[in-house]
Short mmCIF file of C-alpha atoms and ligand atoms in Angstrom, two decimals:
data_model
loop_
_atom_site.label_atom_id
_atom_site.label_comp_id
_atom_site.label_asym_id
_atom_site.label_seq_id
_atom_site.Cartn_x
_atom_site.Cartn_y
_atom_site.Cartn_z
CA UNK A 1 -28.63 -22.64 61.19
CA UNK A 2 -25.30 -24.33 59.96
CA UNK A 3 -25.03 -21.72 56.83
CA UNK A 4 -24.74 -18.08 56.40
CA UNK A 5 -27.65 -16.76 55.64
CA UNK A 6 -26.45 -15.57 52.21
CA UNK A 7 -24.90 -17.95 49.57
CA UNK A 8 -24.06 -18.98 46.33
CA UNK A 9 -23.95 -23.02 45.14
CA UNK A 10 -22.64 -23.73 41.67
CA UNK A 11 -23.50 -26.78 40.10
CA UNK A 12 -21.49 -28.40 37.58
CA UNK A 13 -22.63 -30.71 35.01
CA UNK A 14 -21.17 -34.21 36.60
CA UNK A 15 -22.93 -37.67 36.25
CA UNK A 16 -22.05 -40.05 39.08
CA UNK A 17 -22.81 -43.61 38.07
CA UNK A 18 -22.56 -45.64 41.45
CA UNK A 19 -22.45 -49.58 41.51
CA UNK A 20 -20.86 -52.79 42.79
CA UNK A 21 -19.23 -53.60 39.17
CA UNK A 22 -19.84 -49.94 37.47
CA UNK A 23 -16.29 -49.87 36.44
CA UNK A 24 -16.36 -52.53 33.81
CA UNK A 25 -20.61 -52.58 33.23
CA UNK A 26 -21.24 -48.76 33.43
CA UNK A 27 -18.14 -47.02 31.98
CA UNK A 28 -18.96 -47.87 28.15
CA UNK A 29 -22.25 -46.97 28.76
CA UNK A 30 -20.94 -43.50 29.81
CA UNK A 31 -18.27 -43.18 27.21
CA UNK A 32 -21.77 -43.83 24.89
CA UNK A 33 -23.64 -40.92 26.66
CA UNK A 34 -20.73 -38.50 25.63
CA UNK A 35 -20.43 -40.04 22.01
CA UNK A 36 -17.32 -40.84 22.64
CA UNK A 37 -15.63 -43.44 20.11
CA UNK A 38 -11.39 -43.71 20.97
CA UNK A 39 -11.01 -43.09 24.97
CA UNK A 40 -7.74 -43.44 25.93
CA UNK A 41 -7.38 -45.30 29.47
CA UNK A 42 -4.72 -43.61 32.06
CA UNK A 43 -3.88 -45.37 35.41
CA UNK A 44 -0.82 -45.76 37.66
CA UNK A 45 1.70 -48.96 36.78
CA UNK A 46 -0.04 -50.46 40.28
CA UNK A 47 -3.24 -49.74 39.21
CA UNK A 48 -2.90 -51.52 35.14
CA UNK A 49 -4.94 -54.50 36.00
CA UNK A 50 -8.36 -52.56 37.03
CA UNK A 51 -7.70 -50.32 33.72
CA UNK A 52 -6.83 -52.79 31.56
CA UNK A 53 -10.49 -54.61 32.82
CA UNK A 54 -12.27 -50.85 32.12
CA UNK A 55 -10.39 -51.21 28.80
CA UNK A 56 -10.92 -54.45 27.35
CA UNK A 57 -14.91 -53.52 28.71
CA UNK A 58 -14.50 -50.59 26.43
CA UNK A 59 -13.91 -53.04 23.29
CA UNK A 60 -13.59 -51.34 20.15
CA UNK A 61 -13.95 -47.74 21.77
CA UNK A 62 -10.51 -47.98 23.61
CA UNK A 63 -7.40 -46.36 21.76
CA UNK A 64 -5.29 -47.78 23.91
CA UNK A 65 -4.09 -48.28 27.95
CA UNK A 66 -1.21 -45.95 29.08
CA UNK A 67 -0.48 -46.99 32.43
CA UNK A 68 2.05 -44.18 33.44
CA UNK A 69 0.63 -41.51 35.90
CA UNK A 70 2.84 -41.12 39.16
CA UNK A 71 2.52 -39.12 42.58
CA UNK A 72 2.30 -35.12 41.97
CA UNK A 73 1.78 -35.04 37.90
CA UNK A 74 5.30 -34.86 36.82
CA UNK A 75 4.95 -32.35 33.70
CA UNK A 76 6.82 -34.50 31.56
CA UNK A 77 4.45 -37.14 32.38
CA UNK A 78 1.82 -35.24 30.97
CA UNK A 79 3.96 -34.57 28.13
CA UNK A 80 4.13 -38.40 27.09
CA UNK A 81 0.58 -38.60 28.05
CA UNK A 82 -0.66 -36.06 25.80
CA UNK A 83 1.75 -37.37 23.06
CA UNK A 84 -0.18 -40.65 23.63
CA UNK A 85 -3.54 -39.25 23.23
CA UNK A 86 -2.29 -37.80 19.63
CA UNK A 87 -0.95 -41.06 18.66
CA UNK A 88 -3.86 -42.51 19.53
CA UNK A 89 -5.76 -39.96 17.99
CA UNK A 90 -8.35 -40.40 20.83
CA UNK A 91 -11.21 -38.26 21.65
CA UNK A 92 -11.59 -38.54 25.62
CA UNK A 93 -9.90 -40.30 28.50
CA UNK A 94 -10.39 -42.72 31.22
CA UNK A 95 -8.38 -42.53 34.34
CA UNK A 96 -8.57 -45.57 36.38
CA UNK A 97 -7.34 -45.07 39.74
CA UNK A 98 -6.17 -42.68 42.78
CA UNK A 99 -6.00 -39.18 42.90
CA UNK A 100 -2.21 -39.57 41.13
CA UNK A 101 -4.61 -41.48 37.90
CA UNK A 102 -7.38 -38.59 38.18
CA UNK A 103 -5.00 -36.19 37.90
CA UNK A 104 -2.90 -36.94 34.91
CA UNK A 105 -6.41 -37.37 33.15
CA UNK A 106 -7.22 -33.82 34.22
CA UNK A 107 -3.95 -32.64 33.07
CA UNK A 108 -4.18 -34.19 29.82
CA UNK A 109 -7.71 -32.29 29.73
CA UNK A 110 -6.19 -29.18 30.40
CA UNK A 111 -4.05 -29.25 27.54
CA UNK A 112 -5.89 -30.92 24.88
CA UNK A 113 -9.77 -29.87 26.27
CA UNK A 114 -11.00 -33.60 25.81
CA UNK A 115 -13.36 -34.53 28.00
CA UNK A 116 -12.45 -36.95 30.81
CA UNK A 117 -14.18 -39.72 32.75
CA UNK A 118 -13.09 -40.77 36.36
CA UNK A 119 -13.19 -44.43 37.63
CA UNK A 120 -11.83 -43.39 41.53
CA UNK A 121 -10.09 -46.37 43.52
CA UNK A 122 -9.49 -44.12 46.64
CA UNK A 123 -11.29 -42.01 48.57
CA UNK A 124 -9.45 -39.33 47.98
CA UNK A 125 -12.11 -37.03 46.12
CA UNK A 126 -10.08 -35.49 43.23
CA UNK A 127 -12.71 -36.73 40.28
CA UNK A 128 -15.78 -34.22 41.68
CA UNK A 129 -13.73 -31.41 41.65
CA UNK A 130 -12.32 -28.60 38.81
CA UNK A 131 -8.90 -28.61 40.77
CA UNK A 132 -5.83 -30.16 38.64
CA UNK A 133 -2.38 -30.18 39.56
CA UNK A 134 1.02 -30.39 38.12
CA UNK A 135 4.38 -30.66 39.30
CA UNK A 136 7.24 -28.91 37.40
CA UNK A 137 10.60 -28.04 38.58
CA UNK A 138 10.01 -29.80 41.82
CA UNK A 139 7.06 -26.56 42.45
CA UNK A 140 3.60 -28.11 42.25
CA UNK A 141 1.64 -25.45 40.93
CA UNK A 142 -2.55 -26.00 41.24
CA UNK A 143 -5.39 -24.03 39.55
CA UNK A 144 -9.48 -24.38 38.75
CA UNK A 145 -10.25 -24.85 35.07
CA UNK A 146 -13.91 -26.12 34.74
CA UNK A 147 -12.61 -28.06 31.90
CA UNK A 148 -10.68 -30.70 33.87
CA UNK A 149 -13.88 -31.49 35.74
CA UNK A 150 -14.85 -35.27 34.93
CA UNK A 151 -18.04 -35.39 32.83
CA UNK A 152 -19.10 -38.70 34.12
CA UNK A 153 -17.94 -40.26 37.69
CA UNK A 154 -18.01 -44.06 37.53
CA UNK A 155 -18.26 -44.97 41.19
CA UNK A 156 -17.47 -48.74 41.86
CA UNK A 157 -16.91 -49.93 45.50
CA UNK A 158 -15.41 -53.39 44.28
CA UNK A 159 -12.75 -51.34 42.78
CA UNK A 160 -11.69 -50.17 46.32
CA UNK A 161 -12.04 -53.85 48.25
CA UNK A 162 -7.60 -53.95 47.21
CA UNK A 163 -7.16 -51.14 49.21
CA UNK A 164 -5.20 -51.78 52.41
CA UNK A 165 -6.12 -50.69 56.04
CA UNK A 166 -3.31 -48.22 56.35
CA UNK A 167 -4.25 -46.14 52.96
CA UNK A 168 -8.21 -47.04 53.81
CA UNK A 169 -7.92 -45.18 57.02
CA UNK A 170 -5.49 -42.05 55.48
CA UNK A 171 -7.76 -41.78 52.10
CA UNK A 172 -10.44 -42.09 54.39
CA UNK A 173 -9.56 -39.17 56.75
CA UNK A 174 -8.11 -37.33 53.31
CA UNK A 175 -11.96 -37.90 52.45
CA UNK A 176 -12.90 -36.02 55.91
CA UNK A 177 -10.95 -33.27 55.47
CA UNK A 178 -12.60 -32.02 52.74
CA UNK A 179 -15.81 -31.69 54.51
CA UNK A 180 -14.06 -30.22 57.43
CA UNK A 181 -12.84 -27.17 55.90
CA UNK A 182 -16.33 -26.88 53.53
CA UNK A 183 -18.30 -26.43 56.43
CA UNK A 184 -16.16 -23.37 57.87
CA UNK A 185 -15.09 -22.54 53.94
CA UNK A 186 -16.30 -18.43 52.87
CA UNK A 187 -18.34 -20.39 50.33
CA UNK A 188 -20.24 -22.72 52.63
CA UNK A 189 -24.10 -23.47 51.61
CA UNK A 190 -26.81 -25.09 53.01
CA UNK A 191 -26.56 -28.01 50.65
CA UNK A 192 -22.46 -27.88 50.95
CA UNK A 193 -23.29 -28.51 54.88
CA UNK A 194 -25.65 -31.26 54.50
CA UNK A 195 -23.49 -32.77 52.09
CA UNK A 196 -20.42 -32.84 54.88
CA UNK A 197 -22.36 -34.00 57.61
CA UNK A 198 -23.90 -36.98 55.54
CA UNK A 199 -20.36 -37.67 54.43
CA UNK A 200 -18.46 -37.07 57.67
CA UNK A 201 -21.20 -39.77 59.14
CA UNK A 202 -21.23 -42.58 56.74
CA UNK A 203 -17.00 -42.45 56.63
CA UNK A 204 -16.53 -42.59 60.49
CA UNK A 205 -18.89 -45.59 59.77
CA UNK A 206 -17.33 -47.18 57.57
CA UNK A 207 -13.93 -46.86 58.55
CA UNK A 208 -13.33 -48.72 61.84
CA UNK A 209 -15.94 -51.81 60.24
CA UNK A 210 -13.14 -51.85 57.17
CA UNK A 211 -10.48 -51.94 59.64
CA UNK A 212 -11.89 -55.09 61.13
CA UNK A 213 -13.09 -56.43 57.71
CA UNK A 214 -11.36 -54.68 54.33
CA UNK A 215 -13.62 -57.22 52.78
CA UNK A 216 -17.25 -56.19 53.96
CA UNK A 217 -18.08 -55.12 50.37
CA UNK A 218 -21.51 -52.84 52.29
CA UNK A 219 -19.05 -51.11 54.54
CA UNK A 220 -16.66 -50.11 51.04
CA UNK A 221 -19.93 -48.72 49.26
CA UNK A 222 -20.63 -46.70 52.64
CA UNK A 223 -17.11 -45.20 52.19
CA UNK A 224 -17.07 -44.67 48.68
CA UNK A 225 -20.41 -42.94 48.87
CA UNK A 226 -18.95 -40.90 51.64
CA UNK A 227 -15.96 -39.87 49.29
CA UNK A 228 -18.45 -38.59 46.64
CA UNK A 229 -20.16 -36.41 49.47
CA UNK A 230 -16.86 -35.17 50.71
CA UNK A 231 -15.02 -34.54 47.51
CA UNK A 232 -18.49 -32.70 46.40
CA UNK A 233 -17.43 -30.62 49.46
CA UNK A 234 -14.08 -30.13 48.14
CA UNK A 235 -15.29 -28.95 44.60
CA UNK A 236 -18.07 -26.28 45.89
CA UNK A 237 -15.69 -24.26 48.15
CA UNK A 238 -12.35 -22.94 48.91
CA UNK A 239 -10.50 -24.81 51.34
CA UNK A 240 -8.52 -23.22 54.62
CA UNK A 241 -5.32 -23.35 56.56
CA UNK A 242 -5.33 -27.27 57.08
CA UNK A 243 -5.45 -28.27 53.22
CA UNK A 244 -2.56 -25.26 52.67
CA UNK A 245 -0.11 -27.02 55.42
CA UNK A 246 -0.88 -30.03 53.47
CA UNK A 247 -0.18 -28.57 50.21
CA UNK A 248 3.13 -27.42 51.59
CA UNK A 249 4.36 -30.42 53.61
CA UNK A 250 3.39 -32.75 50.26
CA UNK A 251 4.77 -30.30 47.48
CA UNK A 252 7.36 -29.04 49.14
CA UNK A 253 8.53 -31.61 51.84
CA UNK A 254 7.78 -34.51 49.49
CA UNK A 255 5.35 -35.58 52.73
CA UNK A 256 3.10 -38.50 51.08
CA UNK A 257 -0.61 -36.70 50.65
CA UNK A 258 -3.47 -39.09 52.38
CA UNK A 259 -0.80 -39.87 54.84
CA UNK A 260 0.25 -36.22 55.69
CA UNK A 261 -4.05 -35.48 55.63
CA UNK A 262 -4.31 -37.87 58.27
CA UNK A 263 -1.80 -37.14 60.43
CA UNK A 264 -2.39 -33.30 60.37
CA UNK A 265 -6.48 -32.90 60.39
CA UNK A 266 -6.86 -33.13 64.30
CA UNK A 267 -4.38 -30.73 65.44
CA UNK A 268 -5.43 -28.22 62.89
CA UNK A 269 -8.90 -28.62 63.54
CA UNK A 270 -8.51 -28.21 67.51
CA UNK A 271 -7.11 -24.55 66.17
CA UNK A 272 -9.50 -23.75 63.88
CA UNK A 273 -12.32 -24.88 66.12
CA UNK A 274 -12.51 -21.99 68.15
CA UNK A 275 -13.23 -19.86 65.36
CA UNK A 276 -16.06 -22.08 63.85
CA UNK A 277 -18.17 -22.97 66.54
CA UNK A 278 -21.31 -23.79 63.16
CA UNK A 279 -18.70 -26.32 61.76
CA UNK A 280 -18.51 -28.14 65.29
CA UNK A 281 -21.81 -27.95 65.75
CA UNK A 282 -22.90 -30.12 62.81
CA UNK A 283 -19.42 -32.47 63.35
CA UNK A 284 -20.46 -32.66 66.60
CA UNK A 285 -23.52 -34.42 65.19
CA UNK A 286 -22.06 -36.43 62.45
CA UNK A 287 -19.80 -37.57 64.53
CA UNK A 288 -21.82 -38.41 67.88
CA UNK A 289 -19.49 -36.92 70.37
CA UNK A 290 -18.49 -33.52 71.76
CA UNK A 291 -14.61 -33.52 71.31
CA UNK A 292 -14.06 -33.56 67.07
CA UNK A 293 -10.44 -33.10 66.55
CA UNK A 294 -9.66 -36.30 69.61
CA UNK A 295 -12.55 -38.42 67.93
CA UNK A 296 -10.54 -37.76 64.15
CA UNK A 297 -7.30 -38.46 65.94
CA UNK A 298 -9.26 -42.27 67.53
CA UNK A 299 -10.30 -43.01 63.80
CA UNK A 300 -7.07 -44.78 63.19
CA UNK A 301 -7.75 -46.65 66.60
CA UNK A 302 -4.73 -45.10 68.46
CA UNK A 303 -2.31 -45.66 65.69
CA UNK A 304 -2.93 -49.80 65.93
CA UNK A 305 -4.33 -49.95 61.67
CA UNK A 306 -0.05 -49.27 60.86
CA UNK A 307 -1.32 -45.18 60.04
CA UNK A 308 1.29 -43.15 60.89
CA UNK A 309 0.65 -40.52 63.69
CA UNK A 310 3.37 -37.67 63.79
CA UNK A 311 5.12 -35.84 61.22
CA UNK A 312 8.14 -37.02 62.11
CA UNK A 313 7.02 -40.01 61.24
CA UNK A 314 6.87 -39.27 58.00
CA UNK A 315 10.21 -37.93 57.64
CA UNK A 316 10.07 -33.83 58.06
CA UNK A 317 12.60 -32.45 60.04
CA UNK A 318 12.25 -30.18 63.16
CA UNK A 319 14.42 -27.70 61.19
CA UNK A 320 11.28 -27.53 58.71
CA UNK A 321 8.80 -26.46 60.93
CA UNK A 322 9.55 -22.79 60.96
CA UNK A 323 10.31 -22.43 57.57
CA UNK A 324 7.48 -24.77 56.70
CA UNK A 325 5.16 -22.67 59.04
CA UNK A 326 6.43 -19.46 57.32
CA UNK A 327 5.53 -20.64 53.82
CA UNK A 328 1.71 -21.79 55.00
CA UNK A 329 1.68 -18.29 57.25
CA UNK A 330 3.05 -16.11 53.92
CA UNK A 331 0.28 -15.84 51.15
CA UNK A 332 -3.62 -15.11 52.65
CA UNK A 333 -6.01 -17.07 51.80
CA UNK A 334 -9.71 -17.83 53.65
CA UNK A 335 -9.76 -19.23 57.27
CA UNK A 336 -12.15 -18.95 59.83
CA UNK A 337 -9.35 -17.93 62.38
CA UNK A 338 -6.47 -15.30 61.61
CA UNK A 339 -3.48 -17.19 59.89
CA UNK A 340 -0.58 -15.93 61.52
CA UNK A 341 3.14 -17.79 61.76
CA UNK A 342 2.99 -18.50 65.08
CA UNK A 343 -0.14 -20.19 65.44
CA UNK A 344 0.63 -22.23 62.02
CA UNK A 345 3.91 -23.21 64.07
CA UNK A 346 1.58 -24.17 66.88
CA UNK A 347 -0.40 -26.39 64.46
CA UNK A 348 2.64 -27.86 62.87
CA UNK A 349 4.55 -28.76 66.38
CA UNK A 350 1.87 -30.32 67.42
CA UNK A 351 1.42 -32.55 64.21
CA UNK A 352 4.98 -33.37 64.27
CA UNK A 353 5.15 -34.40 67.79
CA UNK A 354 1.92 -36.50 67.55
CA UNK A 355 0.18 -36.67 70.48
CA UNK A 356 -3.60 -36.12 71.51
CA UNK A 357 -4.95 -32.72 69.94
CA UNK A 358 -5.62 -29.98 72.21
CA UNK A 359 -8.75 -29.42 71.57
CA UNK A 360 -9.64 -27.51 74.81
CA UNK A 361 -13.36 -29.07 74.28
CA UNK A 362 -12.23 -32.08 76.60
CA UNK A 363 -13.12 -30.30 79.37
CA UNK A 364 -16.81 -31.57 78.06
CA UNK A 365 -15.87 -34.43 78.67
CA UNK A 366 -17.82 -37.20 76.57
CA UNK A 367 -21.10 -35.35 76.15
CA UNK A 368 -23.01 -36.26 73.63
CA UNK A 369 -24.00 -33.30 71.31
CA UNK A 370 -27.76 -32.25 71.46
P1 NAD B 1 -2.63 -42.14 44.76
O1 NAD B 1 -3.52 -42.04 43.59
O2 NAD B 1 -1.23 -41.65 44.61
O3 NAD B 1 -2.63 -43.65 45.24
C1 NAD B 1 -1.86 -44.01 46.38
C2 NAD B 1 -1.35 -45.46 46.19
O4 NAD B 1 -2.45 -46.34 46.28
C3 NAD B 1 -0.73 -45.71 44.84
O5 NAD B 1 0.40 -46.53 45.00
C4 NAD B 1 -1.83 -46.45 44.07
O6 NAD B 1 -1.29 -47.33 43.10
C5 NAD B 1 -2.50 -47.22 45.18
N1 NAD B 1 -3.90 -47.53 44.95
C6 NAD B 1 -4.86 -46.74 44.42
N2 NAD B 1 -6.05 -47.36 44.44
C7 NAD B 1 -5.83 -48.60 44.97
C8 NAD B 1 -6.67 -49.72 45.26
N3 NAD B 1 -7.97 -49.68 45.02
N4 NAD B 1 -6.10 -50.82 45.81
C9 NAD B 1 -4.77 -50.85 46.10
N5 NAD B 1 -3.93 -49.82 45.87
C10 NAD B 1 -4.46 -48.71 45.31
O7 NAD B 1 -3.20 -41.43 46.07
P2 NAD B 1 -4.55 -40.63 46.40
O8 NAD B 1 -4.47 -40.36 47.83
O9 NAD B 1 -5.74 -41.29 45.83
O10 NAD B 1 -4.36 -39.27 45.59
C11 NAD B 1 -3.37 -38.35 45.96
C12 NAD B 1 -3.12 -37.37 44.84
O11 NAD B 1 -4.35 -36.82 44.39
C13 NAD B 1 -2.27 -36.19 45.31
O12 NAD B 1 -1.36 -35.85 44.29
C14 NAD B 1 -3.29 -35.09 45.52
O13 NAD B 1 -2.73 -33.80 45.39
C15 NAD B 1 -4.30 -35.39 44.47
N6 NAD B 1 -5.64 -34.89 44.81
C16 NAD B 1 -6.17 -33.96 44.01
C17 NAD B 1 -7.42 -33.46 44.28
C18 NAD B 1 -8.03 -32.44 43.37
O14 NAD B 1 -9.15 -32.01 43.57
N7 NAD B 1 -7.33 -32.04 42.34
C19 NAD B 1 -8.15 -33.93 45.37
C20 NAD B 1 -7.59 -34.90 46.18
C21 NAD B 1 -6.32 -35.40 45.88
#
């Protein structure tokens, strides 16, 4: 068994649309569904051209394109947002893009309880959860509020065929993480685990073809479909230690998020492992090999796709990792092996320096899982 034997599964009331093209043929279509009439489209300034497409798809039923959400949900971003919707005198939104797009159309939910519909560019899983995020005072404060949830998910692989190899791979491995921590997450359930392993399979797929070929429109649908799975994951359960450093190096570091995902999943996997021997088990499957955290370190293809592969790389100081290790260690929260300073510290060090996770499952060599 790869579940506890006792569980509960909450399912939310989400329609995932999934198609080469979706964005512009499916999304009025959807918009229809939830009699909406005036949708106001959000997206970043990078991302205007896909939402002005979704928009000018949307005809007479768009209120307008802001094309203003930034990294982290700046509160008075959501301010001018919100001020928009009003203006507009709209009755749901669109967000076109990222996780940064997603979440400035949850936040504009959370205030003014319209209902929202996600077109995701990334893999980074945001639209199939209830989690929004804001960012005020430089604190980034999160919560659950089931009515920030995206009613309808418009899944459209062309969408993600501009995305390069460097933020592939990170979203990508972002993407992973969620399923990581589900399967060892309090909250696990059988269909939460068959949900990771599925996705954990199709993204290592997918990823190393996209590396050689961004292009290879089959390969983009296998990852996309692989972010739905994972960020499924992400929605059903509470996450663990590795999303919390994550959470801390991004909000409080200003560490960039897919980036600081990718860089830290291995080593805090290799720590966790020992604790969650049913997690490895069924990684150990998806992924085809015996050593997890070293084959999620190789994703990136030894750092030759232009990923970064240390912390310091990204900028954090060695003067943050005990204070950074402190702040992870300091409030409890679930995960499968005892959270304590030290061992956070461990996981951090490592992650800064870079190198190979420790894993201690090398001594297995290669073998092949059973
Ligand atoms: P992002 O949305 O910030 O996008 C990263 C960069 O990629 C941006 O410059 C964007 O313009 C660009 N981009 C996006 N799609 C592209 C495409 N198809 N082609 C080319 N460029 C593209 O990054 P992200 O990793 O998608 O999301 C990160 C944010 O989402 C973080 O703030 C994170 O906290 C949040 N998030 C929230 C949840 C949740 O459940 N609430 C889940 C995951 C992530």
């Amino acid at each position: 068994m790869t579940f506890r034997d006792e569980f509960s599964y909450e399912t939310r009331p989400v329609r995932v649309v999934f198609r080469p093209g979706a964005a512009v043929t499916a999304t009025p279509g959807e918009a229809a569904r939830l009699g909406l009439r005036r949708l106001l489209v959000v997206s970043g300034s990078r991302g205007e051209q896909m939402a002005r497409a979704v928009a000018d798809a949307l005809g007479d039923s768009c209120a307008g394109l802001h094309a203003e959400a930034r990294m982290h949900v700046p509160v008075e971003d959501v301010d001018r947002a919100v001020a928009a919707v009003r203006a507009a005198g709209a009755d749901g939104c669109v967000a076109v893009g990222g996780g940064s797009a997603i979440g400035l159309g949850k936040a504009i939910a959370l205030r003014t309880g319209l209902p929202l519909i996600a077109v995701p560019s990334t893999y980074s899983g945001s639209e199939m959860t209830p989690v929004w995020g804001l960012t005020e005072h430089g604190t980034k404060r999160t919560g659950r509020d089931p009515v920030v949830q995206p009613r309808s998910v418009v899944y459209d692989p062309r969408l993600t065929l501009s995305l390069p190899v460097p933020l592939t791979v990170t979203s990508g491995i972002n993407a992973l993480a969620h399923a990581v921590e589900a399967l060892y997450a309090p909250d696990v359930s059988p269909l939460v685990s068959v949900m990771a392993e599925e996705g954990v399979r199709a993204m290592a797929e997918a990823l190393p073809r996209l590396a050689g070929d961004p292009a290879d429109l089959d390969a983009r649908s296998r990852a996309l479909y692989a972010a739905w799975l994972c960020g499924a994951c992400l929605g059903a359960t509470t996450m663990g230690l590795h999303h919390k450093l994550c959470h801390v190096l991004g909000g409080t570091y200003g560490l960039p998020h897919a980036e600081t995902h990718t860089v830290v999943l291995p080593h805090a996997l290799a720590h966790n492992a020992p604790a969650a021997p049913q997690a490895l088990t069924v990684l150990r499957r998806a992924l085809g090999t015996y050593d997890v955290p070293r084959a999620l370190w190789d994703l990136d293809l030894a750092g030759r796709l232009g990923t970064p592969r240390s912390l310091a790389e990204l900028g954090l100081k060695e003067a943050d990792l005990t204070p950074a290790a402190a702040r992870a260690a300091g409030e409890p929260y679930a995960n499968p092996r005892e959270v304590t300073e030290e061992g956070v510290r461990g996981v951090l060090l490592a992650a800064f320096e870079g190198g190979p996770p420790d894993s201690g499952s090398r001594t297995e060599g290669d073998r092949k899982p059973s």
